[in-house]
Protein backbone atom coordinates (compact mmCIF):
# COMPACT_ATOMS: atom_id res chain seq x y z
CA UNK A 1 4.49 46.64 -36.30
CA UNK A 2 4.73 43.36 -35.57
CA UNK A 3 5.73 41.76 -38.43
CA UNK A 4 8.84 44.76 -38.60
CA UNK A 5 9.87 43.98 -34.27
CA UNK A 6 9.14 40.30 -36.15
CA UNK A 7 11.57 40.83 -38.69
CA UNK A 8 14.20 42.29 -36.51
CA UNK A 9 14.81 40.08 -33.31
CA UNK A 10 14.64 37.07 -36.22
CA UNK A 11 18.01 38.86 -37.76
CA UNK A 12 19.39 39.24 -34.02
CA UNK A 13 18.31 35.66 -33.78
CA UNK A 14 20.75 34.55 -37.32
CA UNK A 15 23.51 36.05 -35.04
CA UNK A 16 23.08 34.27 -31.67
CA UNK A 17 22.35 31.01 -32.40
CA UNK A 18 25.50 30.27 -34.71
CA UNK A 19 27.29 32.38 -30.84
CA UNK A 20 25.51 29.93 -28.45
CA UNK A 21 26.37 27.09 -31.00
CA UNK A 22 30.49 27.51 -30.55
CA UNK A 23 29.75 27.98 -26.56
CA UNK A 24 30.05 31.99 -26.85
CA UNK A 25 27.34 32.86 -25.34
CA UNK A 26 26.99 33.08 -21.33
CA UNK A 27 24.25 33.80 -20.17
CA UNK A 28 22.59 33.39 -16.55
CA UNK A 29 20.79 30.39 -15.75
CA UNK A 30 21.10 29.21 -19.94
CA UNK A 31 18.19 30.92 -20.13
CA UNK A 32 17.40 34.36 -22.42
CA UNK A 33 15.19 36.87 -21.03
CA UNK A 34 12.40 38.54 -22.56
CA UNK A 35 9.94 40.82 -20.69
CA UNK A 36 8.40 38.28 -17.67
CA UNK A 37 9.24 35.77 -20.22
CA UNK A 38 12.44 32.79 -19.55
CA UNK A 39 12.60 30.45 -21.78
CA UNK A 40 15.29 27.28 -20.92
CA UNK A 41 17.16 27.31 -24.48
CA UNK A 42 17.66 24.43 -26.71
CA UNK A 43 19.57 24.20 -29.79
CA UNK A 44 18.69 20.79 -30.91
CA UNK A 45 15.11 22.31 -31.08
CA UNK A 46 12.61 24.48 -33.82
CA UNK A 47 12.79 27.70 -32.21
CA UNK A 48 10.14 29.73 -33.12
CA UNK A 49 8.86 33.61 -32.84
CA UNK A 50 5.39 33.49 -30.26
CA UNK A 51 3.79 36.60 -30.78
CA UNK A 52 2.45 37.98 -26.55
CA UNK A 53 1.19 40.70 -27.24
CA UNK A 54 1.00 43.46 -30.06
CA UNK A 55 4.18 44.79 -27.86
CA UNK A 56 6.06 41.80 -26.99
CA UNK A 57 7.08 38.26 -28.43
CA UNK A 58 9.20 35.81 -26.62
CA UNK A 59 11.17 32.98 -27.88
CA UNK A 60 10.06 29.62 -27.62
CA UNK A 61 11.01 26.14 -27.84
CA UNK A 62 8.91 23.31 -29.81
CA UNK A 63 9.48 19.62 -30.57
CA UNK A 64 8.28 16.19 -31.30
CA UNK A 65 7.58 16.41 -27.93
CA UNK A 66 5.16 18.61 -25.72
CA UNK A 67 6.27 21.21 -23.35
CA UNK A 68 4.63 20.27 -20.36
CA UNK A 69 7.13 16.85 -21.49
CA UNK A 70 9.74 17.94 -21.18
CA UNK A 71 12.78 18.69 -19.01
CA UNK A 72 16.13 20.46 -17.92
CA UNK A 73 18.97 18.38 -20.29
CA UNK A 74 21.13 20.81 -18.26
CA UNK A 75 19.65 20.28 -15.05
CA UNK A 76 19.70 16.71 -16.16
CA UNK A 77 22.99 16.33 -16.84
CA UNK A 78 24.70 18.74 -14.41
CA UNK A 79 22.45 16.87 -11.41
CA UNK A 80 23.83 13.40 -13.62
CA UNK A 81 27.80 15.02 -12.71
CA UNK A 82 26.52 15.32 -9.05
CA UNK A 83 26.49 11.66 -8.75
CA UNK A 84 22.63 11.35 -8.55
CA UNK A 85 20.76 8.68 -9.77
CA UNK A 86 18.31 10.59 -11.61
CA UNK A 87 16.09 7.49 -12.97
CA UNK A 88 14.92 7.24 -9.17
CA UNK A 89 14.39 10.97 -8.65
CA UNK A 90 12.78 11.54 -11.92
CA UNK A 91 10.86 8.55 -9.76
CA UNK A 92 9.83 10.49 -7.21
CA UNK A 93 8.98 13.73 -8.40
CA UNK A 94 9.62 13.96 -12.45
CA UNK A 95 8.03 17.65 -12.06
CA UNK A 96 11.63 18.80 -11.17
CA UNK A 97 13.35 17.63 -13.62
CA UNK A 98 11.68 20.15 -15.70
CA UNK A 99 11.78 24.05 -14.46
CA UNK A 100 13.57 26.83 -15.28
CA UNK A 101 14.67 27.30 -12.31
CA UNK A 102 17.17 25.62 -9.24
CA UNK A 103 18.80 25.51 -6.57
CA UNK A 104 20.98 22.65 -6.74
CA UNK A 105 25.49 23.35 -6.43
CA UNK A 106 24.31 25.57 -3.59
CA UNK A 107 22.35 22.93 -1.61
CA UNK A 108 25.57 21.38 -2.88
CA UNK A 109 28.16 23.96 -0.92
CA UNK A 110 25.83 24.51 1.73
CA UNK A 111 25.63 20.71 3.26
CA UNK A 112 28.88 19.81 1.86
CA UNK A 113 29.68 23.56 4.65
CA UNK A 114 27.60 20.87 6.97
CA UNK A 115 29.48 18.40 6.29
CA UNK A 116 27.36 16.54 4.46
CA UNK A 117 29.73 13.86 1.78
CA UNK A 118 29.23 14.11 -2.06
CA UNK A 119 27.41 10.81 -1.61
CA UNK A 120 24.70 11.40 1.28
CA UNK A 121 23.94 15.06 -1.16
CA UNK A 122 23.38 13.05 -4.28
CA UNK A 123 21.49 9.67 -2.21
CA UNK A 124 19.28 12.56 -1.14
CA UNK A 125 18.55 13.93 -3.23
CA UNK A 126 17.93 11.11 -5.66
CA UNK A 127 14.94 10.37 -2.79
CA UNK A 128 13.62 13.78 -3.15
CA UNK A 129 14.76 16.13 -5.86
CA UNK A 130 12.87 18.83 -4.79
CA UNK A 131 15.05 19.94 -1.85
CA UNK A 132 17.59 21.32 -5.01
CA UNK A 133 14.02 24.30 -4.91
CA UNK A 134 15.37 25.47 -1.81
CA UNK A 135 17.36 28.76 -1.66
CA UNK A 136 19.62 29.59 -0.12
CA UNK A 137 18.08 32.39 3.04
CA UNK A 138 15.33 29.26 3.27
CA UNK A 139 18.16 26.45 3.48
CA UNK A 140 20.42 29.04 6.17
CA UNK A 141 17.24 29.42 8.16
CA UNK A 142 15.39 26.00 8.75
CA UNK A 143 19.18 24.21 9.97
CA UNK A 144 19.53 27.14 12.37
CA UNK A 145 15.98 26.68 13.41
CA UNK A 146 16.74 23.30 13.39
CA UNK A 147 19.99 23.18 15.81
CA UNK A 148 18.64 25.48 17.76
CA UNK A 149 17.36 21.94 19.06
CA UNK A 150 19.97 19.80 17.93
CA UNK A 151 23.51 20.41 19.30
CA UNK A 152 25.13 19.42 16.18
CA UNK A 153 25.34 20.27 12.36
CA UNK A 154 26.39 16.49 12.20
CA UNK A 155 22.85 15.35 13.52
CA UNK A 156 21.22 17.55 11.32
CA UNK A 157 23.20 15.83 8.04
CA UNK A 158 22.22 12.24 9.33
CA UNK A 159 18.48 13.04 9.85
CA UNK A 160 18.54 14.71 6.32
CA UNK A 161 21.01 10.87 4.63
CA UNK A 162 18.13 8.91 6.26
CA UNK A 163 14.85 11.15 6.23
CA UNK A 164 16.17 13.49 3.20
CA UNK A 165 11.51 15.20 3.09
CA UNK A 166 11.73 16.32 6.65
CA UNK A 167 13.98 18.86 6.13
CA UNK A 168 13.44 20.23 3.15
CA UNK A 169 9.18 18.78 3.04
CA UNK A 170 8.28 22.89 3.63
CA UNK A 171 9.71 25.74 3.07
CA UNK A 172 7.73 27.60 5.13
CA UNK A 173 10.28 28.43 8.84
CA UNK A 174 7.19 30.33 10.05
CA UNK A 175 5.28 27.17 10.18
CA UNK A 176 8.52 25.13 11.24
CA UNK A 177 9.39 28.54 14.66
CA UNK A 178 5.33 28.41 15.09
CA UNK A 179 5.15 25.14 16.35
CA UNK A 180 8.66 24.99 18.35
CA UNK A 181 7.22 28.01 19.84
CA UNK A 182 4.35 26.03 20.87
CA UNK A 183 5.56 22.67 22.26
CA UNK A 184 7.86 24.58 24.62
CA UNK A 185 4.25 25.70 26.36
CA UNK A 186 3.02 21.83 26.59
CA UNK A 187 5.74 22.12 28.84
CA UNK A 188 7.94 19.46 26.69
CA UNK A 189 11.80 19.95 27.64
CA UNK A 190 14.68 20.53 24.95
CA UNK A 191 15.33 17.26 25.32
CA UNK A 192 11.98 15.91 24.97
CA UNK A 193 12.58 17.98 21.35
CA UNK A 194 15.51 16.38 21.16
CA UNK A 195 13.96 13.33 20.75
CA UNK A 196 10.60 14.80 18.71
CA UNK A 197 13.57 16.21 15.44
CA UNK A 198 15.14 12.65 15.75
CA UNK A 199 12.03 10.68 14.77
CA UNK A 200 9.93 12.25 13.40
CA UNK A 201 10.90 15.77 12.22
CA UNK A 202 7.14 15.68 10.11
CA UNK A 203 5.24 17.03 12.71
CA UNK A 204 7.29 20.57 13.58
CA UNK A 205 6.38 20.39 9.78
CA UNK A 206 2.01 20.34 10.55
CA UNK A 207 0.38 23.18 10.17
CA UNK A 208 -0.05 24.56 14.68
CA UNK A 209 -3.51 23.76 14.71
CA UNK A 210 -3.01 20.40 13.07
CA UNK A 211 -0.70 19.76 15.64
CA UNK A 212 -3.40 21.57 18.52
CA UNK A 213 -6.44 19.60 17.01
CA UNK A 214 -4.50 16.36 18.50
CA UNK A 215 -3.44 17.37 21.35
CA UNK A 216 -6.33 18.91 22.39
CA UNK A 217 -7.91 14.50 22.39
CA UNK A 218 -5.53 13.75 24.13
CA UNK A 219 -7.18 16.78 26.97
CA UNK A 220 -9.95 15.81 26.28
CA UNK A 221 -9.75 12.19 26.38
CA UNK A 222 -7.85 12.49 29.99
CA UNK A 223 -10.85 14.99 31.77
CA UNK A 224 -13.68 12.01 30.43
CA UNK A 225 -11.80 9.69 32.12
CA UNK A 226 -11.19 11.34 35.05
CA UNK A 227 -7.85 12.14 35.04
CA UNK A 228 -6.61 14.91 37.07
CA UNK A 229 -4.12 16.70 34.72
CA UNK A 230 -4.31 16.72 31.33
CA UNK A 231 -1.98 19.10 30.56
CA UNK A 232 0.54 16.73 32.39
CA UNK A 233 -1.10 13.32 30.38
CA UNK A 234 -0.23 15.57 26.76
CA UNK A 235 2.66 16.05 27.69
CA UNK A 236 3.18 12.22 28.27
CA UNK A 237 1.72 10.63 24.90
CA UNK A 238 3.52 13.53 22.85
CA UNK A 239 7.12 12.55 24.37
CA UNK A 240 6.08 9.21 24.19
CA UNK A 241 4.75 7.96 20.58
CA UNK A 242 5.05 11.58 18.21
CA UNK A 243 3.97 9.51 16.12
CA UNK A 244 0.51 10.35 16.63
CA UNK A 245 0.78 13.59 15.51
CA UNK A 246 1.10 12.41 11.92
CA UNK A 247 -1.94 10.07 12.83
CA UNK A 248 -5.73 11.07 12.51
CA UNK A 249 -8.15 11.89 15.52
CA UNK A 250 -10.01 9.90 14.29
CA UNK A 251 -7.83 6.97 14.63
CA UNK A 252 -5.94 8.11 17.95
CA UNK A 253 -9.33 7.86 19.19
CA UNK A 254 -10.58 5.02 18.04
CA UNK A 255 -7.41 2.93 19.42
CA UNK A 256 -8.01 4.44 22.67
CA UNK A 257 -11.57 3.25 23.04
CA UNK A 258 -11.17 -0.29 21.23
CA UNK A 259 -8.50 -0.80 24.09
CA UNK A 260 -10.68 -0.01 26.96
CA UNK A 261 -13.14 -2.60 25.37
CA UNK A 262 -11.45 -5.34 23.78
CA UNK A 263 -9.36 -5.29 27.43
CA UNK A 264 -11.75 -4.76 29.71
CA UNK A 265 -10.47 -1.93 31.83
CA UNK A 266 -12.52 0.09 33.72
CA UNK A 267 -11.51 3.88 33.24
CA UNK A 268 -8.65 4.92 36.21
CA UNK A 269 -7.33 0.88 34.55
CA UNK A 270 -7.45 2.62 30.95
CA UNK A 271 -5.89 5.61 32.25
CA UNK A 272 -3.15 4.20 33.76
CA UNK A 273 -3.07 2.20 30.89
CA UNK A 274 -2.20 5.67 29.22
CA UNK A 275 -0.17 6.41 31.43
CA UNK A 276 2.02 3.18 30.52
CA UNK A 277 2.88 1.41 27.39
CA UNK A 278 -0.62 1.37 25.70
CA UNK A 279 1.05 5.45 24.98
CA UNK A 280 3.33 3.20 22.36
CA UNK A 281 -0.12 1.79 19.76
CA UNK A 282 -1.64 4.46 19.63
CA UNK A 283 -0.71 5.85 16.24
CA UNK A 284 -1.22 1.90 14.97
CA UNK A 285 -3.11 1.32 11.97
CA UNK A 286 -7.00 0.71 13.80
CA UNK A 287 -7.84 -1.88 11.46
CA UNK A 288 -4.33 -3.73 11.82
CA UNK A 289 -4.57 -3.71 15.66
CA UNK A 290 -7.98 -5.19 16.23
CA UNK A 291 -7.08 -8.13 13.64
CA UNK A 292 -3.81 -8.94 16.18
CA UNK A 293 -5.78 -8.95 18.87
CA UNK A 294 -8.22 -11.56 17.25
CA UNK A 295 -5.64 -13.51 16.27
CA UNK A 296 -2.46 -12.96 19.92
CA UNK A 297 -6.74 -14.29 22.10
CA UNK A 298 -6.93 -17.19 19.39
CA UNK A 299 -3.90 -18.55 19.60
CA UNK A 300 -3.07 -18.04 23.60
CA UNK A 301 -6.84 -19.64 24.51
CA UNK A 302 -6.06 -22.59 21.96
CA UNK A 303 -3.28 -23.04 24.14
CA UNK A 304 -5.73 -23.48 27.54
CA UNK A 305 -5.31 -19.36 28.50
CA UNK A 306 -8.55 -18.20 30.27
CA UNK A 307 -9.75 -14.96 29.43
CA UNK A 308 -9.23 -13.42 32.31
CA UNK A 309 -5.72 -14.48 32.03
CA UNK A 310 -5.02 -13.07 28.23
CA UNK A 311 -7.04 -10.03 29.13
CA UNK A 312 -3.67 -9.99 31.98
CA UNK A 313 -1.45 -10.88 29.17
CA UNK A 314 -2.36 -7.61 26.74
CA UNK A 315 -2.69 -5.23 29.95
CA UNK A 316 0.96 -6.11 30.43
CA UNK A 317 2.31 -7.02 26.87
CA UNK A 318 0.29 -4.06 25.10
CA UNK A 319 3.00 -3.82 22.17
CA UNK A 320 2.04 -7.50 21.36
CA UNK A 321 -0.02 -6.18 19.25
CA UNK A 322 3.26 -5.05 17.43
CA UNK A 323 3.72 -8.27 16.14
CA UNK A 324 1.97 -9.19 13.26
CA UNK A 325 0.50 -13.37 13.66
CA UNK A 326 2.72 -15.67 12.28
CA UNK A 327 5.86 -13.06 14.18
CA UNK A 328 3.90 -13.96 17.43
CA UNK A 329 2.78 -17.45 16.43
CA UNK A 330 5.81 -18.26 15.82
CA UNK A 331 7.72 -16.65 18.78
CA UNK A 332 5.31 -18.27 21.58
CA UNK A 333 5.57 -22.04 18.77
CA UNK A 334 9.38 -21.51 19.21
CA UNK A 335 9.01 -21.42 23.25
CA UNK A 336 6.80 -23.97 23.55
CA UNK A 337 9.84 -26.13 21.95
CA UNK A 338 12.52 -25.13 23.74
CA UNK A 339 9.54 -26.74 26.69
CA UNK A 340 8.36 -23.20 28.31
CA UNK A 341 4.88 -22.92 29.39
CA UNK A 342 2.97 -21.28 28.06
CA UNK A 343 2.07 -19.50 30.96
CA UNK A 344 5.19 -18.74 31.49
CA UNK A 345 5.56 -16.66 28.49
CA UNK A 346 2.52 -14.47 29.59
CA UNK A 347 3.74 -14.20 33.14
CA UNK A 348 6.70 -13.32 31.14
CA UNK A 349 5.53 -11.26 28.05
CA UNK A 350 8.96 -9.67 27.81
CA UNK A 351 10.31 -12.58 26.16
CA UNK A 352 8.25 -11.40 22.96
CA UNK A 353 10.40 -8.51 22.11
CA UNK A 354 13.94 -11.24 21.66
CA UNK A 355 13.75 -12.30 18.74
CA UNK A 356 13.49 -16.42 17.25
CA UNK A 357 17.03 -16.64 15.87
CA UNK A 358 17.69 -15.33 19.86
CA UNK A 359 15.66 -17.40 21.54
CA UNK A 360 17.48 -20.96 20.30
CA UNK A 361 20.53 -19.09 20.39
CA UNK A 362 20.27 -18.65 24.53
CA UNK A 363 18.73 -22.04 24.27
CA UNK A 364 20.56 -23.78 22.80
CA UNK A 365 23.50 -22.67 25.43
CA UNK A 366 21.53 -23.44 28.29
CA UNK A 367 20.21 -26.90 27.09
CA UNK A 368 24.95 -27.80 28.33
CA UNK A 369 24.13 -27.18 31.75
CA UNK A 370 20.46 -28.74 31.71
CA UNK A 371 19.12 -24.72 32.79
CA UNK A 372 15.83 -25.93 33.87
CA UNK A 373 12.61 -22.96 33.37
CA UNK A 374 9.83 -24.21 34.78
CA UNK A 375 12.58 -24.29 38.18
CA UNK A 376 14.59 -21.19 37.16
CA UNK A 377 12.42 -19.16 35.00
CA UNK A 378 13.03 -17.64 31.73
CA UNK A 379 14.14 -14.18 32.40
CA UNK A 380 17.49 -14.83 31.65
CA UNK A 381 16.16 -15.83 27.84
CA UNK A 382 15.14 -12.02 27.87
CA UNK A 383 19.13 -10.81 28.93
CA UNK A 384 21.25 -8.71 27.05
CA UNK A 385 23.94 -10.39 24.89
CA UNK A 386 27.00 -9.53 27.58
CA UNK A 387 24.62 -10.01 30.34
CA UNK A 388 23.71 -13.24 29.53
CA UNK A 389 26.83 -14.31 28.72
CA UNK A 390 28.00 -13.34 31.78
CA UNK A 391 24.95 -14.72 33.63
CA UNK A 392 25.87 -18.19 31.40
CA UNK A 393 29.55 -18.24 33.37
CA UNK A 394 27.78 -18.12 36.56
CA UNK A 395 26.04 -20.98 36.17
CA UNK A 396 28.52 -23.02 34.60
CA UNK A 397 31.03 -22.47 37.63
CA UNK A 398 28.04 -23.55 40.06
CA UNK A 399 27.46 -27.15 38.13
């Protein structure tokens, strides 16, 4: 019976292959289906018959390469015609290019209907090829969920252009829906959710249980510091720094413990710091924070600051821990060269937010009118460009 079946299929193939070679064969997605097996037909390869069981056969292709290393040539050509950087796609997610069933044309039409340009679509697929595996129904549902938070399609398109993984990484729309409900239960408003989705869309792809574990940790920390309203504390921290939802509980706890021990803070002082700008640094690597803290402290002590002044500086400006040791050192040296005292820098720490180039440019303008930093302070260096120019004009008139 096997030989009989094989003979019938061989005769069929003898008619089929010439037709295909002339471009007369048209099958769904260029696939030939046989029972529950399907294979991409590659006419340049040798086609053989393999028995699946005593009753069924399936078509399979063999070439010099192993099957696992083969790519779907038709898919690769389609992507190239769409302007996709195939080399980048292959480097990022090579398995996608081997898939037999994909939805690149459907994805293109869907995104075009939302206002995305062909260049944006090609860029999205190049950087996150798995996007072409999402069905139209899944795309439509996920877009609907995002639109329940964001105001326009263009906002979503802009996020996808910046971070395609945030939208296509997961197709679990039920999980995202649960996350939205969970965040709302924390008291976060639509404005908060919009900001979260814009800045950290991956937080909505986390398992709800994972997000809940982080909020439970924050709740616990607030109570351990004798906080009176842990729910407000959780809401504040998440809205202030949603990136902590992408970090481990161990890392966040270690950062909070480090802040208290290194800055010599009481529970009340630590709670106040976390309610303020201290929340901004909770998602940083613990090792990164420690390294920057040690280097910054050594720099300030070497310039004559006392331990108490250093502690006050860190409490008033914890964002200094974002700066690498070289960046901080270069900024301080730049200010010192302008004959600004280190005590002024410590007292007006916001000046360290200003780039070195901007500081030099402003100092140069102020030197023209003989501006005295010792007399008038250095707050002028922290002004926006528009406000600085207005202030400079008034100073010039006064001269």
